Short mmCIF file of N, CA and C in Angstrom, two decimals:
data_model
loop_
_atom_site.label_atom_id
_atom_site.label_comp_id
_atom_site.label_asym_id
_atom_site.label_seq_id
_atom_site.Cartn_x
_atom_site.Cartn_y
_atom_site.Cartn_z
N MET A 1 335.76 152.54 337.67
CA MET A 1 335.57 152.47 336.24
C MET A 1 334.66 153.60 335.77
N GLN A 2 333.62 153.87 336.54
CA GLN A 2 332.71 154.94 336.15
C GLN A 2 333.42 156.29 336.18
N ASP A 3 334.30 156.47 337.16
CA ASP A 3 335.04 157.72 337.25
C ASP A 3 335.93 157.92 336.02
N LEU A 4 336.55 156.84 335.56
CA LEU A 4 337.38 156.92 334.35
C LEU A 4 336.53 157.30 333.15
N LEU A 5 335.35 156.73 333.02
CA LEU A 5 334.48 157.06 331.90
C LEU A 5 334.02 158.52 331.95
N TRP A 6 333.74 159.04 333.15
CA TRP A 6 333.37 160.45 333.27
C TRP A 6 334.53 161.35 332.92
N GLN A 7 335.74 160.97 333.32
CA GLN A 7 336.91 161.76 332.96
C GLN A 7 337.18 161.72 331.47
N LEU A 8 336.97 160.56 330.84
CA LEU A 8 337.13 160.47 329.39
C LEU A 8 336.10 161.33 328.66
N LYS A 9 334.90 161.42 329.23
CA LYS A 9 333.86 162.25 328.63
C LYS A 9 334.26 163.72 328.66
N ASP A 10 334.99 164.13 329.66
CA ASP A 10 335.40 165.52 329.80
C ASP A 10 336.73 165.84 329.11
N THR A 11 337.26 164.93 328.33
CA THR A 11 338.50 165.17 327.61
C THR A 11 338.26 166.24 326.55
N ASP A 12 339.12 167.24 326.53
CA ASP A 12 338.93 168.34 325.59
C ASP A 12 339.48 167.98 324.20
N ALA A 13 339.10 168.78 323.23
CA ALA A 13 339.49 168.51 321.84
C ALA A 13 340.99 168.70 321.63
N PHE A 14 341.61 169.62 322.36
CA PHE A 14 343.04 169.86 322.20
C PHE A 14 343.85 168.61 322.51
N THR A 15 343.45 167.87 323.54
CA THR A 15 344.12 166.62 323.90
C THR A 15 344.01 165.61 322.76
N VAL A 16 342.84 165.51 322.18
CA VAL A 16 342.62 164.56 321.09
C VAL A 16 343.42 164.96 319.86
N TYR A 17 343.47 166.26 319.55
CA TYR A 17 344.22 166.73 318.38
C TYR A 17 345.72 166.50 318.54
N ILE A 18 346.24 166.79 319.72
CA ILE A 18 347.67 166.57 319.97
C ILE A 18 347.99 165.07 319.88
N ALA A 19 347.12 164.25 320.48
CA ALA A 19 347.33 162.80 320.44
C ALA A 19 347.26 162.29 319.00
N ALA A 20 346.32 162.79 318.22
CA ALA A 20 346.19 162.35 316.83
C ALA A 20 347.41 162.76 316.01
N ALA A 21 347.94 163.96 316.26
CA ALA A 21 349.13 164.40 315.52
C ALA A 21 350.35 163.54 315.87
N LEU A 22 350.54 163.25 317.14
CA LEU A 22 351.67 162.41 317.54
C LEU A 22 351.51 160.98 317.05
N VAL A 23 350.31 160.46 317.09
CA VAL A 23 350.06 159.10 316.59
C VAL A 23 350.28 159.04 315.08
N ALA A 24 349.90 160.08 314.37
CA ALA A 24 350.14 160.11 312.92
C ALA A 24 351.64 160.11 312.62
N ALA A 25 352.40 160.85 313.42
CA ALA A 25 353.85 160.86 313.22
C ALA A 25 354.47 159.49 313.50
N VAL A 26 354.02 158.84 314.56
CA VAL A 26 354.55 157.51 314.89
C VAL A 26 354.08 156.49 313.85
N PHE A 27 352.84 156.63 313.36
CA PHE A 27 352.34 155.74 312.32
C PHE A 27 353.20 155.84 311.07
N TRP A 28 353.52 157.07 310.65
CA TRP A 28 354.37 157.25 309.48
C TRP A 28 355.76 156.67 309.71
N PHE A 29 356.30 156.88 310.91
CA PHE A 29 357.62 156.36 311.24
C PHE A 29 357.65 154.84 311.13
N ILE A 30 356.66 154.18 311.71
CA ILE A 30 356.63 152.72 311.68
C ILE A 30 356.40 152.21 310.26
N ARG A 31 355.53 152.87 309.54
CA ARG A 31 355.16 152.41 308.20
C ARG A 31 356.29 152.61 307.18
N GLU A 32 356.91 153.77 307.18
CA GLU A 32 357.89 154.09 306.15
C GLU A 32 359.32 153.71 306.54
N ILE A 33 359.72 154.04 307.74
CA ILE A 33 361.11 153.83 308.11
C ILE A 33 361.36 152.39 308.57
N VAL A 34 360.48 151.86 309.39
CA VAL A 34 360.64 150.50 309.88
C VAL A 34 360.15 149.50 308.84
N ASP A 35 359.31 149.95 307.90
CA ASP A 35 358.74 149.13 306.83
C ASP A 35 357.90 147.99 307.38
N ALA A 36 356.97 148.37 308.28
CA ALA A 36 356.04 147.40 308.85
C ALA A 36 354.63 148.00 308.83
N PRO A 37 353.95 147.98 307.68
CA PRO A 37 352.64 148.63 307.60
C PRO A 37 351.57 147.99 308.46
N VAL A 38 351.61 146.68 308.62
CA VAL A 38 350.60 146.02 309.45
C VAL A 38 350.79 146.39 310.92
N LEU A 39 352.03 146.42 311.37
CA LEU A 39 352.32 146.83 312.74
C LEU A 39 351.89 148.27 312.96
N ALA A 40 352.06 149.12 311.96
CA ALA A 40 351.65 150.52 312.08
C ALA A 40 350.14 150.64 312.27
N VAL A 41 349.39 149.89 311.49
CA VAL A 41 347.92 149.95 311.59
C VAL A 41 347.44 149.36 312.91
N VAL A 42 348.05 148.27 313.34
CA VAL A 42 347.63 147.62 314.59
C VAL A 42 347.98 148.49 315.80
N SER A 43 349.06 149.25 315.73
CA SER A 43 349.50 150.01 316.89
C SER A 43 348.75 151.32 317.08
N VAL A 44 348.01 151.80 316.08
CA VAL A 44 347.33 153.09 316.18
C VAL A 44 346.35 153.16 317.36
N PRO A 45 345.47 152.18 317.59
CA PRO A 45 344.55 152.31 318.73
C PRO A 45 345.27 152.33 320.08
N PHE A 46 346.34 151.55 320.20
CA PHE A 46 347.07 151.53 321.47
C PHE A 46 347.80 152.85 321.71
N LEU A 47 348.37 153.41 320.65
CA LEU A 47 349.04 154.70 320.79
C LEU A 47 348.04 155.80 321.12
N MET A 48 346.88 155.77 320.49
CA MET A 48 345.86 156.78 320.75
C MET A 48 345.34 156.66 322.18
N ALA A 49 345.14 155.43 322.64
CA ALA A 49 344.69 155.23 324.03
C ALA A 49 345.74 155.73 325.02
N GLY A 50 347.01 155.46 324.74
CA GLY A 50 348.07 155.94 325.61
C GLY A 50 348.12 157.46 325.65
N GLY A 51 347.92 158.08 324.49
CA GLY A 51 347.94 159.54 324.42
C GLY A 51 346.77 160.20 325.11
N ILE A 52 345.61 159.58 325.07
CA ILE A 52 344.43 160.18 325.68
C ILE A 52 344.34 159.87 327.18
N LEU A 53 344.80 158.69 327.57
CA LEU A 53 344.69 158.32 328.99
C LEU A 53 345.80 158.92 329.86
N SER A 54 346.94 159.25 329.28
CA SER A 54 348.04 159.75 330.10
C SER A 54 347.75 161.09 330.78
N PRO A 55 347.07 162.07 330.14
CA PRO A 55 346.75 163.29 330.90
C PRO A 55 345.82 163.02 332.08
N LEU A 56 344.95 162.03 331.92
CA LEU A 56 344.07 161.69 333.04
C LEU A 56 344.85 161.10 334.20
N VAL A 57 345.83 160.26 333.87
CA VAL A 57 346.65 159.64 334.92
C VAL A 57 347.48 160.70 335.63
N PHE A 58 348.11 161.58 334.87
CA PHE A 58 348.93 162.62 335.48
C PHE A 58 348.07 163.60 336.28
N ARG A 59 346.87 163.89 335.80
CA ARG A 59 345.97 164.79 336.52
C ARG A 59 345.50 164.16 337.82
N SER A 60 345.21 162.86 337.81
CA SER A 60 344.75 162.20 339.04
C SER A 60 345.88 162.05 340.04
N ALA A 61 347.13 161.96 339.56
CA ALA A 61 348.28 161.90 340.46
C ALA A 61 348.78 163.29 340.84
N MET A 62 348.15 164.33 340.29
CA MET A 62 348.50 165.73 340.55
C MET A 62 349.94 166.04 340.17
N ILE A 63 350.36 165.54 339.02
CA ILE A 63 351.70 165.81 338.49
C ILE A 63 351.56 166.80 337.35
N THR A 64 352.28 167.91 337.44
CA THR A 64 352.28 168.90 336.37
C THR A 64 353.72 169.16 335.93
N PHE A 65 353.89 169.39 334.66
CA PHE A 65 355.22 169.65 334.11
C PHE A 65 355.44 171.12 333.82
N ALA A 66 354.35 171.87 333.60
CA ALA A 66 354.46 173.29 333.32
C ALA A 66 353.22 173.98 333.88
N TYR A 67 353.35 175.30 334.10
CA TYR A 67 352.20 176.05 334.62
C TYR A 67 351.17 176.31 333.55
N ASP A 68 351.59 176.35 332.31
CA ASP A 68 350.66 176.54 331.20
C ASP A 68 349.92 175.24 330.95
N GLN A 69 348.59 175.32 330.87
CA GLN A 69 347.78 174.11 330.72
C GLN A 69 348.02 173.43 329.37
N ASP A 70 348.15 174.20 328.30
CA ASP A 70 348.35 173.61 326.98
C ASP A 70 349.70 172.90 326.88
N THR A 71 350.72 173.50 327.47
CA THR A 71 352.04 172.86 327.48
C THR A 71 352.01 171.58 328.30
N ASN A 72 351.31 171.61 329.41
CA ASN A 72 351.20 170.43 330.26
C ASN A 72 350.47 169.30 329.53
N VAL A 73 349.41 169.64 328.82
CA VAL A 73 348.66 168.63 328.06
C VAL A 73 349.53 168.03 326.97
N ALA A 74 350.25 168.87 326.25
CA ALA A 74 351.12 168.37 325.17
C ALA A 74 352.21 167.47 325.73
N ALA A 75 352.79 167.84 326.86
CA ALA A 75 353.85 167.02 327.46
C ALA A 75 353.30 165.68 327.94
N THR A 76 352.15 165.69 328.59
CA THR A 76 351.60 164.42 329.10
C THR A 76 351.14 163.51 327.97
N VAL A 77 350.59 164.10 326.91
CA VAL A 77 350.19 163.28 325.75
C VAL A 77 351.42 162.66 325.10
N ALA A 78 352.49 163.44 324.97
CA ALA A 78 353.72 162.91 324.37
C ALA A 78 354.29 161.78 325.22
N ILE A 79 354.26 161.93 326.53
CA ILE A 79 354.74 160.87 327.42
C ILE A 79 353.88 159.62 327.27
N GLY A 80 352.57 159.80 327.15
CA GLY A 80 351.68 158.65 326.97
C GLY A 80 351.90 157.92 325.67
N VAL A 81 352.10 158.66 324.58
CA VAL A 81 352.33 158.03 323.28
C VAL A 81 353.68 157.30 323.27
N VAL A 82 354.69 157.93 323.84
CA VAL A 82 356.01 157.28 323.88
C VAL A 82 355.98 156.04 324.78
N THR A 83 355.25 156.11 325.88
CA THR A 83 355.11 154.94 326.75
C THR A 83 354.39 153.80 326.03
N ALA A 84 353.32 154.12 325.32
CA ALA A 84 352.60 153.09 324.56
C ALA A 84 353.49 152.51 323.47
N LEU A 85 354.28 153.35 322.82
CA LEU A 85 355.21 152.87 321.80
C LEU A 85 356.26 151.95 322.41
N GLY A 86 356.76 152.31 323.58
CA GLY A 86 357.72 151.45 324.27
C GLY A 86 357.11 150.10 324.64
N LEU A 87 355.86 150.09 325.06
CA LEU A 87 355.19 148.82 325.37
C LEU A 87 354.99 147.97 324.12
N ILE A 88 354.63 148.61 323.01
CA ILE A 88 354.44 147.87 321.76
C ILE A 88 355.76 147.27 321.28
N VAL A 89 356.83 148.07 321.34
CA VAL A 89 358.14 147.57 320.90
C VAL A 89 358.63 146.45 321.80
N SER A 90 358.44 146.58 323.12
CA SER A 90 358.89 145.52 324.02
C SER A 90 358.07 144.25 323.83
N PHE A 91 356.76 144.37 323.59
CA PHE A 91 355.93 143.20 323.33
C PHE A 91 356.37 142.51 322.04
N LYS A 92 356.63 143.30 320.99
CA LYS A 92 357.09 142.74 319.72
C LYS A 92 358.44 142.05 319.89
N TRP A 93 359.34 142.65 320.67
CA TRP A 93 360.65 142.06 320.91
C TRP A 93 360.53 140.74 321.68
N LEU A 94 359.68 140.73 322.73
CA LEU A 94 359.49 139.49 323.49
C LEU A 94 358.83 138.40 322.64
N TRP A 95 357.90 138.79 321.77
CA TRP A 95 357.25 137.82 320.89
C TRP A 95 358.27 137.21 319.92
N THR A 96 359.17 138.05 319.39
CA THR A 96 360.21 137.56 318.49
C THR A 96 361.15 136.61 319.22
N LEU A 97 361.53 136.95 320.44
CA LEU A 97 362.38 136.06 321.23
C LEU A 97 361.71 134.71 321.48
N LEU A 98 360.41 134.74 321.78
CA LEU A 98 359.68 133.50 322.01
C LEU A 98 359.65 132.64 320.75
N LEU A 99 359.39 133.24 319.60
CA LEU A 99 359.35 132.48 318.36
C LEU A 99 360.72 131.92 317.99
N GLU A 100 361.78 132.70 318.22
CA GLU A 100 363.13 132.19 317.95
C GLU A 100 363.48 131.05 318.89
N HIS A 101 363.04 131.14 320.14
CA HIS A 101 363.30 130.06 321.10
C HIS A 101 362.57 128.79 320.68
N GLN A 102 361.34 128.92 320.23
CA GLN A 102 360.59 127.75 319.77
C GLN A 102 361.21 127.14 318.52
N ALA A 103 361.70 127.97 317.62
CA ALA A 103 362.32 127.45 316.40
C ALA A 103 363.65 126.77 316.71
N ARG A 104 364.36 127.28 317.68
CA ARG A 104 365.64 126.68 318.06
C ARG A 104 365.43 125.31 318.72
N ARG A 105 364.33 125.14 319.45
CA ARG A 105 364.08 123.90 320.15
C ARG A 105 363.41 122.85 319.28
N ALA A 106 362.95 123.22 318.12
CA ALA A 106 362.25 122.28 317.25
C ALA A 106 363.20 121.19 316.78
N ARG A 107 362.74 119.98 316.84
CA ARG A 107 363.53 118.84 316.37
C ARG A 107 363.10 118.52 314.94
N LEU A 108 363.93 118.88 314.00
CA LEU A 108 363.60 118.63 312.61
C LEU A 108 364.17 117.28 312.18
N GLU A 109 363.37 116.55 311.47
CA GLU A 109 363.81 115.26 310.95
C GLU A 109 364.73 115.51 309.76
N PRO A 110 365.84 114.79 309.69
CA PRO A 110 366.73 114.99 308.54
C PRO A 110 366.09 114.45 307.27
N VAL A 111 366.37 115.10 306.19
CA VAL A 111 365.86 114.67 304.89
C VAL A 111 366.69 113.48 304.44
N ALA A 112 366.00 112.45 303.94
CA ALA A 112 366.72 111.24 303.51
C ALA A 112 367.63 111.60 302.34
N TYR A 113 368.84 111.12 302.43
CA TYR A 113 369.84 111.41 301.40
C TYR A 113 369.72 110.34 300.30
N ARG A 114 369.53 110.81 299.09
CA ARG A 114 369.41 109.88 297.97
C ARG A 114 370.77 109.69 297.34
N SER A 115 371.13 108.46 297.25
CA SER A 115 372.41 108.18 296.60
C SER A 115 372.19 108.07 295.08
N ARG A 116 373.25 108.25 294.37
CA ARG A 116 373.14 108.13 292.92
C ARG A 116 372.82 106.70 292.53
N ALA A 117 372.11 106.57 291.46
CA ALA A 117 371.75 105.24 291.00
C ALA A 117 373.01 104.52 290.51
N ARG A 118 373.10 103.23 290.86
CA ARG A 118 374.25 102.44 290.45
C ARG A 118 374.05 101.94 289.04
N ARG A 119 375.15 101.81 288.32
CA ARG A 119 375.09 101.35 286.94
C ARG A 119 375.30 99.91 286.83
#
């Protein structure tokens, strides 16, 4: 845990700027196109964490995508943001399935049928 905190302390500004730009794009996409503003606001910290932590994970696993450091950082941040977005979407989908399953199993009492008054 301490090693992760030291690596987070050494995160450069370029990584944070790229992550913020990608998170802003995903935030706009969720808010405007999907029309879910609350989901957009709630997902921002998770997307930002995915974008900042993914270069650390790839660096510790010694995986590089390009020889240029800036290109490698941009690629790993993009992979992290997309992975976090995939996790958010899958969690939302599973939550919806669970709620639909509970609604389908609910036993609703029928409403008493009122007959017309007799004359």
